[in-house]
Amino acid sequence: MDTNGSFTSSFLRLNVFVQFFVAVTVISLCTRVFSGHLFTVAKNGRQHEIAPPTLPHWTPGLRHALRMAYSAKRFLAQSLNKYGDGTPFFIDAAGEKLLIVLNPEHVRKILRSSSELDANPFVHEKILGQLMGSPQSAIDYYKSPESTVDHDQMMQVRQHTSGSALSSLDDKLFDTLKHNITKSYVEASGDKWTDIPDLYAFFEDQATRAVAETLLGSAIVDSYPSFAEDLWTFIESTDTLLLGLPRFMASEAYGARDRLLSHFKTWGRQADELRKQDKVNTQWDPIAGSTLMQEREKLYSSLPGHGEDGRAAQTLGLLYAGTSLMVPVTFWFFYETLRNPSLRTRVYSELTSHRDLTTSKYDFAQLSATPFLQSLYAESARKYSASLVARQVISPVFALDDRYIVKQGTTVLIPSKFAGQYTAAWASVRPALVSKPLSEFWAERFLVTGTAGKERFSDAGLAGNWTSFGGGEHKCPGRFFARDIGIVALAILFGEFEVEMVDPEGARKLDPVSRREAFGTMRPGGKVAARIRRRHE
Ligand code: HEM
């Protein structure tokens, strides 16, 4: 037996591994030290008109790509927890650089400078193309100089979700939600309680269906039982789809999207047929849906490069916009009230004082103008909407301030949840805003004392701090409908039904850890058990 020979070859093999390990360690350490040095120089140096610093990294070439691929939400939250002192910084996924901005002075300037920074390039390529699966011909049209559709569709959403159109949507949503909950949870049990094993799942399903039915009509929701489930599989796969992974690596996400798009195409065809026959109820139609969706279909069907694929991707886009943040924010708006007896009493009293005893109808226009409910809603959005507001620099160069400039083509992201917890900046707007820490839920945060000692809602001075609905020309056009969806949900779950938690104290342990993820759905970390019954009073 040649023991010497095998020992030598094992040693050499080991040695190669050791050499490789040492080389990788040295290269990583040097990369970290060098990139850390560049970061410090750009952050603390005295130069002007320079690019913001790029976060230090360990891996040459790939830079932050591996950590982003593993969990972009967590990586961004860790970066903000460590470096989020207001200095803008780049993260760099193998050359694809994203600028993260938290300082309210910068945020305000970015949101107001629509001729220098635009949301549309990101929306066209990433959101419509990559996420919604829009055909290239439609995207080419959006990008063409003759297209005004980005602006037109914003105006259309705004027009159909405000004023009298909003009141019709509110009433339809109220009837739909009440009918659906009665049918699924209350009808069979008479006056007795019905168990809800998972309150968030109950709410997600009911709110998604009711909003979809209000917007798109009842026929599509009735004929597609896994609709809400598919929509949420798709929403929760946002980062996977935005990374552009091939189908075999994200088959569940692509499968859910394919089914949704296919149903929206059938829906479009059926509604077209009704329109041809002049049989559509233009106020709200079980097949063609709300006036908003009817008008939207007309707008998109007349555009070049569209066809039914482009229209279906737009329908998916609107439904995504109307549910992905609305469901978690509305859930917490309701849930924070449910678990706090004094809030519950106050909400119930607001609801009953705006309810007509003869018709049993709520006045949602008056309820949504109530300072207390406005503040309660704004606080829910501040704490529980975790989105990234995106812009792309379209001018040759954009100055964030007299120190940092960014080049054309740079993608800028504003993390709304972290901006909503940046204490120093909130305190400088109005010290009373941080009388209770921003990490806590405080329903009265947005209330101020107005003339004659009257309570008033105020978000004055907070354009760069409270970015739950974005800002500037692209500010969420559906925000009034979003707020009213919340108030309708309160009217249903407190006014028409009674909901009780089984173990309120135990459920507190399931609250999400606020600064662990920078974006994505904020839901309880486990099942919150509850029960429901019809209210008798
Ligand atoms: C709590 C609920 C909601 C939140 C937190 C929210 C938040 C946002 C944010 C942050 C943006 C990007 C704004 C910007 O870039 O400045 C946005 C855009 C948009 N939202 Fe909402 N939204 C909500 C509900 C809704 C609803 C219910 C609808 C309509 C049914 C809607 C329709 C839209 C549309 C169409 C856009 C794209 C605007 C554009 O073309 O740039 N949203 N929303």
PDB file of N, CA, C and O and ligand atoms in Angstrom, residues 111 119-120 123 150 153-154 157 161 215 292 296 318 321-322 325-326 329 377 385 387 389-391 467-471 474-479 481-482 485, ligand 1:
ATOM      1  N   LEU A 111     -40.365  63.970  -5.610  1.00  0.00           N
ATOM      2  CA  LEU A 111     -41.779  63.802  -5.950  1.00  0.00           C
ATOM      3  C   LEU A 111     -42.339  65.024  -6.691  1.00  0.00           C
ATOM      4  O   LEU A 111     -43.256  64.905  -7.486  1.00  0.00           O
ATOM      5  N   ALA A 119     -42.269  58.492 -13.142  1.00  0.00           N
ATOM      6  CA  ALA A 119     -42.604  57.128 -12.695  1.00  0.00           C
ATOM      7  C   ALA A 119     -42.806  56.198 -13.888  1.00  0.00           C
ATOM      8  O   ALA A 119     -42.647  54.986 -13.779  1.00  0.00           O
ATOM      9  N   ASN A 120     -43.149  56.777 -15.061  1.00  0.00           N
ATOM     10  CA  ASN A 120     -43.601  55.932 -16.165  1.00  0.00           C
ATOM     11  C   ASN A 120     -42.575  54.930 -16.702  1.00  0.00           C
ATOM     12  O   ASN A 120     -42.958  53.781 -16.978  1.00  0.00           O
ATOM     13  N   VAL A 123     -42.801  52.010 -14.573  1.00  0.00           N
ATOM     14  CA  VAL A 123     -44.122  51.377 -14.693  1.00  0.00           C
ATOM     15  C   VAL A 123     -44.212  50.608 -16.018  1.00  0.00           C
ATOM     16  O   VAL A 123     -44.658  49.449 -16.059  1.00  0.00           O
ATOM     17  N   ASP A 150     -50.848  57.385 -20.217  1.00  0.00           N
ATOM     18  CA  ASP A 150     -50.451  57.342 -18.797  1.00  0.00           C
ATOM     19  C   ASP A 150     -51.229  58.396 -18.010  1.00  0.00           C
ATOM     20  O   ASP A 150     -51.767  58.131 -16.936  1.00  0.00           O
ATOM     21  N   GLN A 153     -55.265  57.693 -18.172  1.00  0.00           N
ATOM     22  CA  GLN A 153     -55.810  56.661 -17.268  1.00  0.00           C
ATOM     23  C   GLN A 153     -55.789  57.121 -15.806  1.00  0.00           C
ATOM     24  O   GLN A 153     -56.697  56.808 -15.039  1.00  0.00           O
ATOM     25  N   MET A 154     -54.772  57.935 -15.450  1.00  0.00           N
ATOM     26  CA  MET A 154     -54.719  58.482 -14.075  1.00  0.00           C
ATOM     27  C   MET A 154     -55.951  59.353 -13.825  1.00  0.00           C
ATOM     28  O   MET A 154     -56.614  59.253 -12.800  1.00  0.00           O
ATOM     29  N   VAL A 157     -59.097  57.221 -13.445  1.00  0.00           N
ATOM     30  CA  VAL A 157     -59.239  56.593 -12.119  1.00  0.00           C
ATOM     31  C   VAL A 157     -59.653  57.663 -11.102  1.00  0.00           C
ATOM     32  O   VAL A 157     -60.581  57.459 -10.301  1.00  0.00           O
ATOM     33  N   THR A 161     -63.230  57.712  -8.969  1.00  0.00           N
ATOM     34  CA  THR A 161     -63.133  57.323  -7.554  1.00  0.00           C
ATOM     35  C   THR A 161     -63.197  58.566  -6.661  1.00  0.00           C
ATOM     36  O   THR A 161     -62.576  58.608  -5.593  1.00  0.00           O
ATOM     37  N   LEU A 215     -65.591  46.417  -8.723  1.00  0.00           N
ATOM     38  CA  LEU A 215     -64.950  47.011  -9.904  1.00  0.00           C
ATOM     39  C   LEU A 215     -65.263  46.254 -11.193  1.00  0.00           C
ATOM     40  O   LEU A 215     -65.581  46.847 -12.214  1.00  0.00           O
ATOM     41  N   LEU A 292     -66.133  52.814 -13.935  1.00  0.00           N
ATOM     42  CA  LEU A 292     -64.682  52.974 -14.090  1.00  0.00           C
ATOM     43  C   LEU A 292     -64.119  51.927 -15.045  1.00  0.00           C
ATOM     44  O   LEU A 292     -63.402  52.236 -15.988  1.00  0.00           O
ATOM     45  N   ARG A 296     -62.583  52.356 -18.756  1.00  0.00           N
ATOM     46  CA  ARG A 296     -61.184  51.956 -18.915  1.00  0.00           C
ATOM     47  C   ARG A 296     -61.026  50.978 -20.086  1.00  0.00           C
ATOM     48  O   ARG A 296     -60.091  51.068 -20.870  1.00  0.00           O
ATOM     49  N   LEU A 318     -54.624  47.196 -12.612  1.00  0.00           N
ATOM     50  CA  LEU A 318     -55.508  48.000 -11.760  1.00  0.00           C
ATOM     51  C   LEU A 318     -55.942  47.211 -10.522  1.00  0.00           C
ATOM     52  O   LEU A 318     -56.001  47.742  -9.414  1.00  0.00           O
ATOM     53  N   ALA A 321     -53.082  47.223  -8.158  1.00  0.00           N
ATOM     54  CA  ALA A 321     -52.981  48.530  -7.482  1.00  0.00           C
ATOM     55  C   ALA A 321     -54.074  48.674  -6.425  1.00  0.00           C
ATOM     56  O   ALA A 321     -53.846  49.232  -5.355  1.00  0.00           O
ATOM     57  N   GLY A 322     -55.262  48.138  -6.725  1.00  0.00           N
ATOM     58  CA  GLY A 322     -56.400  48.331  -5.822  1.00  0.00           C
ATOM     59  C   GLY A 322     -56.457  47.358  -4.662  1.00  0.00           C
ATOM     60  O   GLY A 322     -57.240  47.562  -3.729  1.00  0.00           O
ATOM     61  N   LEU A 325     -51.940  46.788  -1.556  1.00  0.00           N
ATOM     62  CA  LEU A 325     -51.699  47.551  -0.328  1.00  0.00           C
ATOM     63  C   LEU A 325     -52.994  47.788   0.430  1.00  0.00           C
ATOM     64  O   LEU A 325     -52.996  47.907   1.653  1.00  0.00           O
ATOM     65  N   MET A 326     -54.087  47.841  -0.320  1.00  0.00           N
ATOM     66  CA  MET A 326     -55.379  48.120   0.324  1.00  0.00           C
ATOM     67  C   MET A 326     -55.723  47.041   1.360  1.00  0.00           C
ATOM     68  O   MET A 326     -56.173  47.350   2.468  1.00  0.00           O
ATOM     69  N   VAL A 329     -53.547  47.312   4.633  1.00  0.00           N
ATOM     70  CA  VAL A 329     -53.814  48.572   5.351  1.00  0.00           C
ATOM     71  C   VAL A 329     -55.225  48.530   5.955  1.00  0.00           C
ATOM     72  O   VAL A 329     -55.425  48.890   7.124  1.00  0.00           O
ATOM     73  N   TYR A 377     -57.079  56.363   9.775  1.00  0.00           N
ATOM     74  CA  TYR A 377     -56.731  55.731   8.502  1.00  0.00           C
ATOM     75  C   TYR A 377     -55.295  56.082   8.090  1.00  0.00           C
ATOM     76  O   TYR A 377     -54.523  55.216   7.665  1.00  0.00           O
ATOM     77  N   SER A 385     -48.481  50.258   5.342  1.00  0.00           N
ATOM     78  CA  SER A 385     -48.294  50.118   3.891  1.00  0.00           C
ATOM     79  C   SER A 385     -46.795  50.143   3.645  1.00  0.00           C
ATOM     80  O   SER A 385     -46.124  51.105   3.967  1.00  0.00           O
ATOM     81  N   SER A 387     -44.453  50.006   0.782  1.00  0.00           N
ATOM     82  CA  SER A 387     -44.224  49.974  -0.672  1.00  0.00           C
ATOM     83  C   SER A 387     -42.948  50.727  -1.012  1.00  0.00           C
ATOM     84  O   SER A 387     -42.366  51.406  -0.163  1.00  0.00           O
ATOM     85  N   VAL A 389     -41.850  53.581  -3.599  1.00  0.00           N
ATOM     86  CA  VAL A 389     -42.306  54.540  -4.602  1.00  0.00           C
ATOM     87  C   VAL A 389     -41.136  54.752  -5.571  1.00  0.00           C
ATOM     88  O   VAL A 389     -40.027  55.074  -5.138  1.00  0.00           O
ATOM     89  N   ALA A 390     -41.384  54.516  -6.873  1.00  0.00           N
ATOM     90  CA  ALA A 390     -40.270  54.485  -7.832  1.00  0.00           C
ATOM     91  C   ALA A 390     -40.319  55.646  -8.819  1.00  0.00           C
ATOM     92  O   ALA A 390     -41.394  56.041  -9.272  1.00  0.00           O
ATOM     93  N   ARG A 391     -39.145  56.174  -9.140  1.00  0.00           N
ATOM     94  CA  ARG A 391     -39.011  57.188 -10.181  1.00  0.00           C
ATOM     95  C   ARG A 391     -37.728  56.893 -10.972  1.00  0.00           C
ATOM     96  O   ARG A 391     -36.795  56.310 -10.430  1.00  0.00           O
ATOM     97  N   THR A 467     -45.368  58.973   2.776  1.00  0.00           N
ATOM     98  CA  THR A 467     -45.403  58.703   1.334  1.00  0.00           C
ATOM     99  C   THR A 467     -46.183  57.423   1.038  1.00  0.00           C
ATOM    100  O   THR A 467     -45.969  56.800   0.005  1.00  0.00           O
ATOM    101  N   SER A 468     -47.092  57.054   1.942  1.00  0.00           N
ATOM    102  CA  SER A 468     -47.851  55.807   1.736  1.00  0.00           C
ATOM    103  C   SER A 468     -48.577  55.807   0.398  1.00  0.00           C
ATOM    104  O   SER A 468     -48.787  54.759  -0.198  1.00  0.00           O
ATOM    105  N   PHE A 469     -49.006  56.976  -0.073  1.00  0.00           N
ATOM    106  CA  PHE A 469     -49.715  57.049  -1.359  1.00  0.00           C
ATOM    107  C   PHE A 469     -48.854  57.714  -2.428  1.00  0.00           C
ATOM    108  O   PHE A 469     -49.362  58.200  -3.429  1.00  0.00           O
ATOM    109  N   GLY A 470     -47.549  57.740  -2.249  1.00  0.00           N
ATOM    110  CA  GLY A 470     -46.644  58.380  -3.201  1.00  0.00           C
ATOM    111  C   GLY A 470     -46.771  59.886  -3.116  1.00  0.00           C
ATOM    112  O   GLY A 470     -47.044  60.442  -2.045  1.00  0.00           O
ATOM    113  N   GLY A 471     -46.589  60.551  -4.270  1.00  0.00           N
ATOM    114  CA  GLY A 471     -46.693  62.009  -4.235  1.00  0.00           C
ATOM    115  C   GLY A 471     -46.509  62.616  -5.604  1.00  0.00           C
ATOM    116  O   GLY A 471     -46.181  61.939  -6.579  1.00  0.00           O
ATOM    117  N   HIS A 474     -47.970  61.670  -9.742  1.00  0.00           N
ATOM    118  CA  HIS A 474     -48.350  60.250  -9.756  1.00  0.00           C
ATOM    119  C   HIS A 474     -48.988  59.775  -8.462  1.00  0.00           C
ATOM    120  O   HIS A 474     -49.233  58.573  -8.308  1.00  0.00           O
ATOM    121  N   LYS A 475     -49.223  60.681  -7.551  1.00  0.00           N
ATOM    122  CA  LYS A 475     -49.807  60.270  -6.262  1.00  0.00           C
ATOM    123  C   LYS A 475     -51.017  59.373  -6.509  1.00  0.00           C
ATOM    124  O   LYS A 475     -51.822  59.652  -7.415  1.00  0.00           O
ATOM    125  N   CYS A 476     -51.133  58.312  -5.723  1.00  0.00           N
ATOM    126  CA  CYS A 476     -52.166  57.291  -5.953  1.00  0.00           C
ATOM    127  C   CYS A 476     -53.525  57.925  -6.294  1.00  0.00           C
ATOM    128  O   CYS A 476     -54.124  58.603  -5.460  1.00  0.00           O
ATOM    129  N   PRO A 477     -54.025  57.675  -7.503  1.00  0.00           N
ATOM    130  CA  PRO A 477     -55.313  58.280  -7.869  1.00  0.00           C
ATOM    131  C   PRO A 477     -56.496  57.595  -7.189  1.00  0.00           C
ATOM    132  O   PRO A 477     -57.599  58.124  -7.191  1.00  0.00           O
ATOM    133  N   GLY A 478     -56.253  56.410  -6.596  1.00  0.00           N
ATOM    134  CA  GLY A 478     -57.359  55.670  -5.969  1.00  0.00           C
ATOM    135  C   GLY A 478     -57.407  55.859  -4.465  1.00  0.00           C
ATOM    136  O   GLY A 478     -58.086  55.126  -3.752  1.00  0.00           O
ATOM    137  N   ARG A 479     -56.684  56.882  -3.943  1.00  0.00           N
ATOM    138  CA  ARG A 479     -56.526  56.968  -2.481  1.00  0.00           C
ATOM    139  C   ARG A 479     -57.829  57.269  -1.748  1.00  0.00           C
ATOM    140  O   ARG A 479     -58.009  56.847  -0.609  1.00  0.00           O
ATOM    141  N   PHE A 481     -60.826  56.266  -2.709  1.00  0.00           N
ATOM    142  CA  PHE A 481     -61.552  54.985  -2.705  1.00  0.00           C
ATOM    143  C   PHE A 481     -60.918  54.059  -1.653  1.00  0.00           C
ATOM    144  O   PHE A 481     -61.629  53.396  -0.883  1.00  0.00           O
ATOM    145  N   ALA A 482     -59.578  54.055  -1.586  1.00  0.00           N
ATOM    146  CA  ALA A 482     -58.883  53.206  -0.601  1.00  0.00           C
ATOM    147  C   ALA A 482     -59.358  53.545   0.819  1.00  0.00           C
ATOM    148  O   ALA A 482     -59.695  52.657   1.605  1.00  0.00           O
ATOM    149  N   ILE A 485     -62.895  52.360   1.314  1.00  0.00           N
ATOM    150  CA  ILE A 485     -62.978  50.899   1.473  1.00  0.00           C
ATOM    151  C   ILE A 485     -62.782  50.570   2.960  1.00  0.00           C
ATOM    152  O   ILE A 485     -63.492  49.757   3.543  1.00  0.00           O
TER     153      ILE A 485
HETATM  154  C1  HEM B   1     -54.258  51.519   1.067  1.00  0.00           C
HETATM  155  C2  HEM B   1     -54.435  51.429  -0.222  1.00  0.00           C
HETATM  156  C3  HEM B   1     -53.502  51.982  -1.255  1.00  0.00           C
HETATM  157  C4  HEM B   1     -52.212  52.434  -1.119  1.00  0.00           C
HETATM  158  C5  HEM B   1     -51.365  52.506   0.151  1.00  0.00           C
HETATM  159  C6  HEM B   1     -51.783  52.854  -2.439  1.00  0.00           C
HETATM  160  C7  HEM B   1     -50.523  53.368  -2.722  1.00  0.00           C
HETATM  161  C8  HEM B   1     -50.090  53.709  -3.982  1.00  0.00           C
HETATM  162  C9  HEM B   1     -48.765  54.194  -4.286  1.00  0.00           C
HETATM  163  C10 HEM B   1     -47.634  54.368  -3.280  1.00  0.00           C
HETATM  164  C11 HEM B   1     -48.725  54.440  -5.609  1.00  0.00           C
HETATM  165  C12 HEM B   1     -47.530  55.015  -6.386  1.00  0.00           C
HETATM  166  C13 HEM B   1     -47.646  56.528  -6.303  1.00  0.00           C
HETATM  167  C14 HEM B   1     -46.459  57.286  -6.844  1.00  0.00           C
HETATM  168  O1  HEM B   1     -45.709  56.748  -7.662  1.00  0.00           O
HETATM  169  O2  HEM B   1     -46.273  58.458  -6.428  1.00  0.00           O
HETATM  170  C15 HEM B   1     -50.007  54.104  -6.157  1.00  0.00           C
HETATM  171  C16 HEM B   1     -50.330  54.198  -7.489  1.00  0.00           C
HETATM  172  C17 HEM B   1     -51.544  53.839  -7.999  1.00  0.00           C
HETATM  173  N1  HEM B   1     -52.653  53.468  -7.304  1.00  0.00           N
HETATM  174 FE1  HEM B   1     -52.788  53.201  -5.318  1.00  0.00          FE
HETATM  175  N2  HEM B   1     -52.792  52.664  -3.325  1.00  0.00           N
HETATM  176  C18 HEM B   1     -53.870  52.139  -2.650  1.00  0.00           C
HETATM  177  C19 HEM B   1     -55.101  51.811  -3.166  1.00  0.00           C
HETATM  178  C20 HEM B   1     -55.480  52.014  -4.473  1.00  0.00           C
HETATM  179  C21 HEM B   1     -56.794  51.768  -5.003  1.00  0.00           C
HETATM  180  C22 HEM B   1     -57.980  51.260  -4.191  1.00  0.00           C
HETATM  181  C23 HEM B   1     -56.755  52.048  -6.339  1.00  0.00           C
HETATM  182  C24 HEM B   1     -57.835  52.009  -7.388  1.00  0.00           C
HETATM  183  C25 HEM B   1     -58.796  51.169  -7.469  1.00  0.00           C
HETATM  184  C26 HEM B   1     -55.411  52.490  -6.643  1.00  0.00           C
HETATM  185  C27 HEM B   1     -54.967  52.860  -7.900  1.00  0.00           C
HETATM  186  C28 HEM B   1     -53.681  53.246  -8.188  1.00  0.00           C
HETATM  187  C29 HEM B   1     -53.196  53.480  -9.552  1.00  0.00           C
HETATM  188  C30 HEM B   1     -53.998  53.337 -10.850  1.00  0.00           C
HETATM  189  C31 HEM B   1     -51.851  53.855  -9.423  1.00  0.00           C
HETATM  190  C32 HEM B   1     -50.871  54.144 -10.559  1.00  0.00           C
HETATM  191  C33 HEM B   1     -50.799  55.613 -10.816  1.00  0.00           C
HETATM  192  C34 HEM B   1     -49.842  55.880 -11.992  1.00  0.00           C
HETATM  193  O3  HEM B   1     -50.234  55.566 -13.108  1.00  0.00           O
HETATM  194  O4  HEM B   1     -48.740  56.361 -11.759  1.00  0.00           O
HETATM  195  N3  HEM B   1     -54.668  52.460  -5.495  1.00  0.00           N
HETATM  196  N4  HEM B   1     -50.828  53.681  -5.149  1.00  0.00           N
END
